[in-house]
Amino acid sequence: MDALLIGLPLAAPLLAGVVAAASREPHRMTGWVTVAAAGTILTGGVWAAALTVHGDALTIGSVLRLDALSAVMLIVIGSVGVIATWASIGFVDAERASGEVRSVDLRRYTTLVPAFLAAMVLAVSANNLGVLWAAVEATTIVTAFLVGHRRSRGSVEAAWKYVIICSVGIALAYLGTILVYYAARQTSIPASGALDWNQLAAHAQELDSGVMRIAFALLVLGYGAKAGLIPLHSWLPDAHSQAPAPVSALMSGVLLPVAVYALIRYRVIAVDTLSPSLVRTLLLAMAIASLALATSLIIAQRDYKRLLAYSSIEHMGLVVIGLGIGTPLAIAASLLHILGHGLGKAVLFCGAGQVLVSERTTRIAGVRGLLARRPVLAATFGAGWLALLGLPPFSLFVSEVGLARAAAADGLVWVIAVALTLLVVIFVAVTVHLTPMILGTGTGTGTGTGTGTGTGTGTGTGTGPAAGETAAAGSTAPLVVGLLALAALGVVAWPLDQLLHSASLIGGTP
Amino acid sequence: MSSALYVQLLYLVCGGLLLSAVLMLWRRQLSAIIGLLTVQGVLLAGLAALLGTRDGGVELYAVAVGVLLLKAGVLPAVLRRVLADSGAVRETQPLVNVPASLLAAALLTLLAYAVSRPLVDLDPSPTTHAVPVGMVMVLLGFFVLVTRRRALSQVAGFLLLDNGIAATAFLVTAGVPLVVELAVSMDLLLVVLVLQVLTARLQATFGVTDIDELRELRD
């Protein structure tokens, strides 16, 4: 039973990958198989949640283990995965129709996307921290060619930076993992279980604090690189802006949270070993620095895909603020924020991909008055942004209020003040960027940024609006579903709150 | 093996690792750098075998053979192929010149010894006293990575860093569990293969493998 439940979400995407690799020409069928695999992950996550919600855990040996926290992450991977892979079908169709992409590259794309999902599922199902590390590194390997899919100068450059920076970052995390193993070997934990998270969490107080201090710093730096946090964040805007839209959605919506998930696991061990204030200071400093960096770059941004990338850094900063606070209340809010951000980013990146197809530019100044020409797309794109900016009824509003409450309960009022100020600045900056994109008149008079180069759009799209709209009608469906889910989560917390509560007791410390 | 001989051999191997790491800063000929990485691979395999004779475990001998194949065989072969394809023979202009690099290496060595103190204190033994060597290799790998401009030199820096981590792992705990070791080696091999393909694409799209030419993407 346990083996089935843990194995199913892992096997389904692997199988989908094999199907895609085996089919000579990528057709819609393989796309739907991948969607089904993502759906299986989601179903497995919900099922596992039902079984672990009262604090139990499912295990295969000591290597794989699902508890409520893993179940939350499986639900995040599954739900974001469904939207992204669904949108991916339209993307593959468009790529094939364009005729610029070789079918070898398309087959590689359809094979690697499910493999990417499988690696992330393995990461959140792992109890052995070495296996967790290997799975996170495997995501780097799998996504390298997805980032470099287009083979343009920009995407090759992005792929190179991505692999180098993330591999180095994650190598530091491996050094940290080894030091944790070393510390564990000097305690009463049996050698065979010295990398098992449940053993380490139970015996955390026996670990040597001097070694653990170095280890935790390396782990935060390493997994922080993968989560897009300062100081090793510079790969993120390049990779997210160059990757195909569905891949960007998965990287931003799921991959970054998986790295944060590793930090949640390690934080539980570190808090019992080191002084809690040290752990809190380290995490809060990184989170707020990342948030501030994202804010400064969002203000001056001229490219809407990079705008989304910096917004990912912003939201990971918010999630890690929750980790820094560290109480169950804060962890629950962070987990809800991860889910909300994942869904919102899936909608926005896939929406941005369609804006790119229709407008042929990623410059903000090049897109004007989208609402008049592509009403459905513009409305979902705009609504997605409202969700990410934290407006009700979407769930990010609820999770941000939850974070503020958790900070206030622990007397960290300055954190609320700083974060809120930065969020208000981001709100204003994004509104200024987006209003002309969506509402402005077709000629690009907009806010007068001085760059009149984006004027050709109004006339260019007049040639084939009918074909564009019919294609959009089909492919905006996943985006609308994602937005509805996001709004539903914000209004009724009912199915999730019990699960988030149990997960926060695992990941949080009072 | 007597314990005195074991300690002497251990320090000989660790000294060799340290020397080869520093020499990587000194040499600018890319083929020489690959040669040094091969030597490091052999030394790491020797380290694993040496720990195997101390503990009497079969597992460590298997790991030693694996390390030898991967780090002294497969990876240098991949790098040599990249070198042959790219045609870049020398690291032309590193951001930091050789004398300054060697000075930096000395400072990084001191830093590594300072940082590693808690690691040695937890379980003092002749083996853990050599841990700073692994840390030095990690820091020097990092240094190569940020100061060299050829794509291949960056890969070499990454491998030096990884060798440092492997050396640390052997010295503190006689290696991680076999499952993890296998997964890690697999990942390392795949990363290097990915980097090989990406280097070829860099060559094809940019015409050079100079990382400084990568300036398409910026804010």
PDB file of C-alpha atoms in Angstrom, chain A residues 209-420:
ATOM      1  CA  SER A 209      26.837  22.711  16.913  1.00  0.00           C
ATOM      2  CA  GLY A 210      30.224  23.799  15.516  1.00  0.00           C
ATOM      3  CA  VAL A 211      29.984  21.430  12.549  1.00  0.00           C
ATOM      4  CA  MET A 212      26.284  22.066  12.071  1.00  0.00           C
ATOM      5  CA  ARG A 213      26.865  25.812  11.889  1.00  0.00           C
ATOM      6  CA  ILE A 214      29.151  25.385   8.868  1.00  0.00           C
ATOM      7  CA  ALA A 215      26.854  22.760   7.386  1.00  0.00           C
ATOM      8  CA  PHE A 216      23.720  24.862   7.708  1.00  0.00           C
ATOM      9  CA  ALA A 217      25.397  27.928   6.190  1.00  0.00           C
ATOM     10  CA  LEU A 218      26.493  25.822   3.197  1.00  0.00           C
ATOM     11  CA  LEU A 219      23.044  24.280   2.844  1.00  0.00           C
ATOM     12  CA  VAL A 220      21.281  27.641   2.942  1.00  0.00           C
ATOM     13  CA  LEU A 221      23.722  29.013   0.372  1.00  0.00           C
ATOM     14  CA  GLY A 222      23.415  25.934  -1.853  1.00  0.00           C
ATOM     15  CA  TYR A 223      19.690  25.286  -1.822  1.00  0.00           C
ATOM     16  CA  GLY A 224      19.230  29.061  -1.741  1.00  0.00           C
ATOM     17  CA  ALA A 225      20.979  29.196  -5.122  1.00  0.00           C
ATOM     18  CA  LYS A 226      18.432  26.771  -6.500  1.00  0.00           C
ATOM     19  CA  ALA A 227      15.610  28.762  -4.890  1.00  0.00           C
ATOM     20  CA  GLY A 228      16.831  31.972  -6.530  1.00  0.00           C
ATOM     21  CA  LEU A 229      17.906  33.681  -3.316  1.00  0.00           C
ATOM     22  CA  ILE A 230      20.799  36.114  -2.943  1.00  0.00           C
ATOM     23  CA  PRO A 231      23.773  35.769  -3.461  1.00  0.00           C
ATOM     24  CA  LEU A 232      23.596  33.054  -6.153  1.00  0.00           C
ATOM     25  CA  HIS A 233      20.399  34.267  -7.826  1.00  0.00           C
ATOM     26  CA  SER A 234      21.760  35.648 -11.094  1.00  0.00           C
ATOM     27  CA  TRP A 235      20.888  32.570 -13.175  1.00  0.00           C
ATOM     28  CA  LEU A 236      17.176  32.928 -12.477  1.00  0.00           C
ATOM     29  CA  PRO A 237      16.043  35.909 -14.593  1.00  0.00           C
ATOM     30  CA  ASP A 238      18.049  34.636 -17.579  1.00  0.00           C
ATOM     31  CA  ALA A 239      16.812  31.060 -17.365  1.00  0.00           C
ATOM     32  CA  HIS A 240      13.195  32.009 -16.711  1.00  0.00           C
ATOM     33  CA  SER A 241      13.073  34.502 -19.536  1.00  0.00           C
ATOM     34  CA  GLN A 242      14.733  32.193 -22.086  1.00  0.00           C
ATOM     35  CA  ALA A 243      13.039  28.882 -21.313  1.00  0.00           C
ATOM     36  CA  PRO A 244       9.819  27.932 -23.138  1.00  0.00           C
ATOM     37  CA  ALA A 245       6.812  29.299 -21.246  1.00  0.00           C
ATOM     38  CA  PRO A 246       5.544  25.998 -19.752  1.00  0.00           C
ATOM     39  CA  VAL A 247       9.068  25.195 -18.523  1.00  0.00           C
ATOM     40  CA  SER A 248       9.398  28.634 -16.958  1.00  0.00           C
ATOM     41  CA  ALA A 249       6.085  27.986 -15.243  1.00  0.00           C
ATOM     42  CA  LEU A 250       7.350  24.700 -13.811  1.00  0.00           C
ATOM     43  CA  MET A 251      10.720  26.132 -12.799  1.00  0.00           C
ATOM     44  CA  SER A 252       9.223  29.128 -11.089  1.00  0.00           C
ATOM     45  CA  GLY A 253       6.131  27.484  -9.673  1.00  0.00           C
ATOM     46  CA  VAL A 254       7.606  24.178  -8.497  1.00  0.00           C
ATOM     47  CA  LEU A 255      11.374  23.949  -8.772  1.00  0.00           C
ATOM     48  CA  LEU A 256      12.084  26.971  -6.589  1.00  0.00           C
ATOM     49  CA  PRO A 257       9.647  25.722  -3.918  1.00  0.00           C
ATOM     50  CA  VAL A 258      11.275  22.272  -3.973  1.00  0.00           C
ATOM     51  CA  ALA A 259      14.578  23.936  -3.058  1.00  0.00           C
ATOM     52  CA  VAL A 260      12.792  25.881  -0.316  1.00  0.00           C
ATOM     53  CA  TYR A 261      11.277  22.592   0.840  1.00  0.00           C
ATOM     54  CA  ALA A 262      14.810  21.249   1.381  1.00  0.00           C
ATOM     55  CA  LEU A 263      15.505  24.293   3.528  1.00  0.00           C
ATOM     56  CA  ILE A 264      12.326  23.657   5.556  1.00  0.00           C
ATOM     57  CA  ARG A 265      13.577  20.130   6.293  1.00  0.00           C
ATOM     58  CA  TYR A 266      17.054  21.286   7.280  1.00  0.00           C
ATOM     59  CA  ARG A 267      15.730  24.179   9.348  1.00  0.00           C
ATOM     60  CA  VAL A 268      13.961  21.712  11.633  1.00  0.00           C
ATOM     61  CA  ILE A 269      17.296  19.998  12.342  1.00  0.00           C
ATOM     62  CA  ALA A 270      19.270  23.234  12.631  1.00  0.00           C
ATOM     63  CA  VAL A 271      16.924  24.945  15.073  1.00  0.00           C
ATOM     64  CA  ASP A 272      17.429  22.172  17.612  1.00  0.00           C
ATOM     65  CA  THR A 273      21.212  22.234  17.178  1.00  0.00           C
ATOM     66  CA  LEU A 274      22.118  25.875  16.745  1.00  0.00           C
ATOM     67  CA  SER A 275      20.636  28.816  18.542  1.00  0.00           C
ATOM     68  CA  PRO A 276      17.188  29.573  17.042  1.00  0.00           C
ATOM     69  CA  SER A 277      18.052  33.254  16.752  1.00  0.00           C
ATOM     70  CA  LEU A 278      21.066  32.452  14.534  1.00  0.00           C
ATOM     71  CA  VAL A 279      18.922  30.385  12.172  1.00  0.00           C
ATOM     72  CA  ARG A 280      16.287  33.092  12.111  1.00  0.00           C
ATOM     73  CA  THR A 281      18.796  35.887  11.447  1.00  0.00           C
ATOM     74  CA  LEU A 282      20.442  33.999   8.581  1.00  0.00           C
ATOM     75  CA  LEU A 283      17.163  33.157   6.856  1.00  0.00           C
ATOM     76  CA  LEU A 284      15.566  36.561   7.369  1.00  0.00           C
ATOM     77  CA  ALA A 285      18.673  38.365   6.118  1.00  0.00           C
ATOM     78  CA  MET A 286      18.745  36.326   2.912  1.00  0.00           C
ATOM     79  CA  ALA A 287      15.001  36.632   2.401  1.00  0.00           C
ATOM     80  CA  ILE A 288      14.793  40.375   2.902  1.00  0.00           C
ATOM     81  CA  ALA A 289      17.898  41.032   0.803  1.00  0.00           C
ATOM     82  CA  SER A 290      16.335  38.973  -2.023  1.00  0.00           C
ATOM     83  CA  LEU A 291      13.047  40.812  -1.661  1.00  0.00           C
ATOM     84  CA  ALA A 292      14.815  44.174  -1.822  1.00  0.00           C
ATOM     85  CA  LEU A 293      16.851  43.127  -4.866  1.00  0.00           C
ATOM     86  CA  ALA A 294      13.710  41.937  -6.654  1.00  0.00           C
ATOM     87  CA  THR A 295      11.974  45.219  -5.860  1.00  0.00           C
ATOM     88  CA  SER A 296      14.790  47.348  -7.245  1.00  0.00           C
ATOM     89  CA  LEU A 297      14.907  45.369 -10.491  1.00  0.00           C
ATOM     90  CA  ILE A 298      11.138  45.235 -10.922  1.00  0.00           C
ATOM     91  CA  ILE A 299      10.977  49.043 -10.845  1.00  0.00           C
ATOM     92  CA  ALA A 300      13.260  49.481 -13.850  1.00  0.00           C
ATOM     93  CA  GLN A 301      12.219  46.367 -15.782  1.00  0.00           C
ATOM     94  CA  ARG A 302      11.551  46.620 -19.513  1.00  0.00           C
ATOM     95  CA  ASP A 303      10.914  42.952 -20.339  1.00  0.00           C
ATOM     96  CA  TYR A 304       7.729  41.304 -19.128  1.00  0.00           C
ATOM     97  CA  LYS A 305       9.198  37.794 -18.877  1.00  0.00           C
ATOM     98  CA  ARG A 306      12.057  39.090 -16.736  1.00  0.00           C
ATOM     99  CA  LEU A 307       9.460  40.987 -14.705  1.00  0.00           C
ATOM    100  CA  LEU A 308       7.882  37.615 -13.936  1.00  0.00           C
ATOM    101  CA  ALA A 309      11.285  36.156 -13.065  1.00  0.00           C
ATOM    102  CA  TYR A 310      12.027  38.887 -10.542  1.00  0.00           C
ATOM    103  CA  SER A 311       8.555  38.438  -9.159  1.00  0.00           C
ATOM    104  CA  SER A 312       9.568  34.805  -8.464  1.00  0.00           C
ATOM    105  CA  ILE A 313      12.559  36.020  -6.440  1.00  0.00           C
ATOM    106  CA  GLU A 314      10.199  38.349  -4.585  1.00  0.00           C
ATOM    107  CA  HIS A 315       7.799  35.559  -3.684  1.00  0.00           C
ATOM    108  CA  MET A 316      10.535  33.113  -2.682  1.00  0.00           C
ATOM    109  CA  GLY A 317      11.807  35.906  -0.430  1.00  0.00           C
ATOM    110  CA  LEU A 318       8.376  36.102   1.190  1.00  0.00           C
ATOM    111  CA  VAL A 319       8.223  32.320   1.635  1.00  0.00           C
ATOM    112  CA  VAL A 320      11.673  32.262   3.251  1.00  0.00           C
ATOM    113  CA  ILE A 321      10.622  35.084   5.582  1.00  0.00           C
ATOM    114  CA  GLY A 322       8.031  32.580   6.778  1.00  0.00           C
ATOM    115  CA  LEU A 323      10.821  30.027   7.310  1.00  0.00           C
ATOM    116  CA  GLY A 324      12.800  32.609   9.225  1.00  0.00           C
ATOM    117  CA  ILE A 325       9.904  33.230  11.579  1.00  0.00           C
ATOM    118  CA  GLY A 326       9.625  29.477  11.831  1.00  0.00           C
ATOM    119  CA  THR A 327       6.492  29.063  13.939  1.00  0.00           C
ATOM    120  CA  PRO A 328       3.867  26.581  12.719  1.00  0.00           C
ATOM    121  CA  LEU A 329       1.627  29.541  11.860  1.00  0.00           C
ATOM    122  CA  ALA A 330       4.345  31.005   9.623  1.00  0.00           C
ATOM    123  CA  ILE A 331       5.202  27.683   7.971  1.00  0.00           C
ATOM    124  CA  ALA A 332       1.529  27.071   7.180  1.00  0.00           C
ATOM    125  CA  ALA A 333       1.315  30.524   5.583  1.00  0.00           C
ATOM    126  CA  SER A 334       4.521  29.871   3.627  1.00  0.00           C
ATOM    127  CA  LEU A 335       3.199  26.573   2.292  1.00  0.00           C
ATOM    128  CA  LEU A 336      -0.078  28.178   1.226  1.00  0.00           C
ATOM    129  CA  HIS A 337       1.965  30.920  -0.392  1.00  0.00           C
ATOM    130  CA  ILE A 338       4.008  28.333  -2.294  1.00  0.00           C
ATOM    131  CA  LEU A 339       0.821  26.771  -3.654  1.00  0.00           C
ATOM    132  CA  GLY A 340      -0.727  30.124  -4.552  1.00  0.00           C
ATOM    133  CA  HIS A 341       2.444  31.426  -6.154  1.00  0.00           C
ATOM    134  CA  GLY A 342       2.861  28.194  -8.121  1.00  0.00           C
ATOM    135  CA  LEU A 343      -0.634  28.400  -9.592  1.00  0.00           C
ATOM    136  CA  GLY A 344      -0.341  32.133 -10.238  1.00  0.00           C
ATOM    137  CA  LYS A 345       3.038  31.809 -11.941  1.00  0.00           C
ATOM    138  CA  ALA A 346       1.859  28.880 -14.054  1.00  0.00           C
ATOM    139  CA  VAL A 347      -0.998  31.052 -15.323  1.00  0.00           C
ATOM    140  CA  LEU A 348       1.232  34.068 -15.897  1.00  0.00           C
ATOM    141  CA  PHE A 349       4.175  32.364 -17.587  1.00  0.00           C
ATOM    142  CA  CYS A 350       1.898  30.412 -19.907  1.00  0.00           C
ATOM    143  CA  GLY A 351      -0.071  33.620 -20.524  1.00  0.00           C
ATOM    144  CA  ALA A 352       3.175  35.473 -21.223  1.00  0.00           C
ATOM    145  CA  GLY A 353       4.113  32.742 -23.698  1.00  0.00           C
ATOM    146  CA  GLN A 354       0.880  33.403 -25.604  1.00  0.00           C
ATOM    147  CA  VAL A 355       1.423  37.155 -25.456  1.00  0.00           C
ATOM    148  CA  LEU A 356       4.848  36.523 -26.974  1.00  0.00           C
ATOM    149  CA  VAL A 357       3.373  34.400 -29.768  1.00  0.00           C
ATOM    150  CA  SER A 358       0.785  37.039 -30.539  1.00  0.00           C
ATOM    151  CA  GLU A 359       2.936  40.185 -30.145  1.00  0.00           C
ATOM    152  CA  ARG A 360       6.362  38.795 -31.117  1.00  0.00           C
ATOM    153  CA  THR A 361       8.225  40.807 -28.489  1.00  0.00           C
ATOM    154  CA  THR A 362       9.016  40.477 -24.807  1.00  0.00           C
ATOM    155  CA  ARG A 363       9.467  44.199 -24.343  1.00  0.00           C
ATOM    156  CA  ILE A 364       6.856  45.807 -22.131  1.00  0.00           C
ATOM    157  CA  ALA A 365       6.899  48.884 -24.354  1.00  0.00           C
ATOM    158  CA  GLY A 366       6.192  46.690 -27.377  1.00  0.00           C
ATOM    159  CA  VAL A 367       2.816  45.495 -26.118  1.00  0.00           C
ATOM    160  CA  ARG A 368       0.004  48.017 -25.967  1.00  0.00           C
ATOM    161  CA  GLY A 369      -3.740  47.735 -25.539  1.00  0.00           C
ATOM    162  CA  LEU A 370      -3.886  43.959 -25.350  1.00  0.00           C
ATOM    163  CA  LEU A 371      -7.414  43.975 -23.944  1.00  0.00           C
ATOM    164  CA  ALA A 372      -8.877  45.409 -27.114  1.00  0.00           C
ATOM    165  CA  ARG A 373      -7.280  42.796 -29.363  1.00  0.00           C
ATOM    166  CA  ARG A 374      -7.033  39.640 -27.244  1.00  0.00           C
ATOM    167  CA  PRO A 375      -9.659  40.139 -24.521  1.00  0.00           C
ATOM    168  CA  VAL A 376      -9.578  36.652 -22.966  1.00  0.00           C
ATOM    169  CA  LEU A 377      -5.800  36.461 -22.860  1.00  0.00           C
ATOM    170  CA  ALA A 378      -5.452  40.008 -21.550  1.00  0.00           C
ATOM    171  CA  ALA A 379      -8.043  39.411 -18.861  1.00  0.00           C
ATOM    172  CA  THR A 380      -6.387  36.212 -17.591  1.00  0.00           C
ATOM    173  CA  PHE A 381      -2.943  37.818 -17.750  1.00  0.00           C
ATOM    174  CA  GLY A 382      -4.184  40.836 -15.810  1.00  0.00           C
ATOM    175  CA  ALA A 383      -6.084  38.761 -13.284  1.00  0.00           C
ATOM    176  CA  GLY A 384      -3.004  36.573 -12.757  1.00  0.00           C
ATOM    177  CA  TRP A 385      -0.991  39.661 -11.921  1.00  0.00           C
ATOM    178  CA  LEU A 386      -3.650  40.885  -9.510  1.00  0.00           C
ATOM    179  CA  ALA A 387      -3.398  37.504  -7.804  1.00  0.00           C
ATOM    180  CA  LEU A 388       0.401  37.703  -7.570  1.00  0.00           C
ATOM    181  CA  LEU A 389       0.240  41.227  -6.212  1.00  0.00           C
ATOM    182  CA  GLY A 390      -1.705  39.814  -3.312  1.00  0.00           C
ATOM    183  CA  LEU A 391      -5.204  41.149  -3.926  1.00  0.00           C
ATOM    184  CA  PRO A 392      -8.251  39.285  -2.618  1.00  0.00           C
ATOM    185  CA  PRO A 393     -10.032  36.989  -3.399  1.00  0.00           C
ATOM    186  CA  PHE A 394      -6.890  35.100  -4.455  1.00  0.00           C
ATOM    187  CA  SER A 395      -5.093  32.887  -1.963  1.00  0.00           C
ATOM    188  CA  LEU A 396      -1.861  34.920  -1.945  1.00  0.00           C
ATOM    189  CA  PHE A 397      -3.749  37.600  -0.049  1.00  0.00           C
ATOM    190  CA  VAL A 398      -4.650  35.056   2.627  1.00  0.00           C
ATOM    191  CA  SER A 399      -1.087  33.713   2.888  1.00  0.00           C
ATOM    192  CA  GLU A 400       0.467  37.182   3.055  1.00  0.00           C
ATOM    193  CA  VAL A 401      -1.919  38.161   5.843  1.00  0.00           C
ATOM    194  CA  GLY A 402      -1.010  34.868   7.528  1.00  0.00           C
ATOM    195  CA  LEU A 403       2.696  35.708   7.305  1.00  0.00           C
ATOM    196  CA  ALA A 404       2.070  39.136   8.805  1.00  0.00           C
ATOM    197  CA  ARG A 405       0.056  37.629  11.645  1.00  0.00           C
ATOM    198  CA  ALA A 406       2.776  35.084  12.345  1.00  0.00           C
ATOM    199  CA  ALA A 407       5.438  37.803  12.410  1.00  0.00           C
ATOM    200  CA  ALA A 408       3.348  39.958  14.708  1.00  0.00           C
ATOM    201  CA  ALA A 409       2.762  37.043  17.069  1.00  0.00           C
ATOM    202  CA  ASP A 410       6.532  36.652  17.421  1.00  0.00           C
ATOM    203  CA  GLY A 411       7.185  40.350  17.891  1.00  0.00           C
ATOM    204  CA  LEU A 412       8.890  40.784  14.510  1.00  0.00           C
ATOM    205  CA  VAL A 413       7.054  43.974  13.629  1.00  0.00           C
ATOM    206  CA  TRP A 414      10.062  45.381  11.765  1.00  0.00           C
ATOM    207  CA  VAL A 415       9.899  42.459   9.351  1.00  0.00           C
ATOM    208  CA  ILE A 416       6.277  43.295   8.539  1.00  0.00           C
ATOM    209  CA  ALA A 417       7.161  46.954   8.082  1.00  0.00           C
ATOM    210  CA  VAL A 418      10.060  46.269   5.702  1.00  0.00           C
ATOM    211  CA  ALA A 419       8.251  43.585   3.702  1.00  0.00           C
ATOM    212  CA  LEU A 420       5.057  45.622   3.420  1.00  0.00           C
TER     213      LEU A 420
END
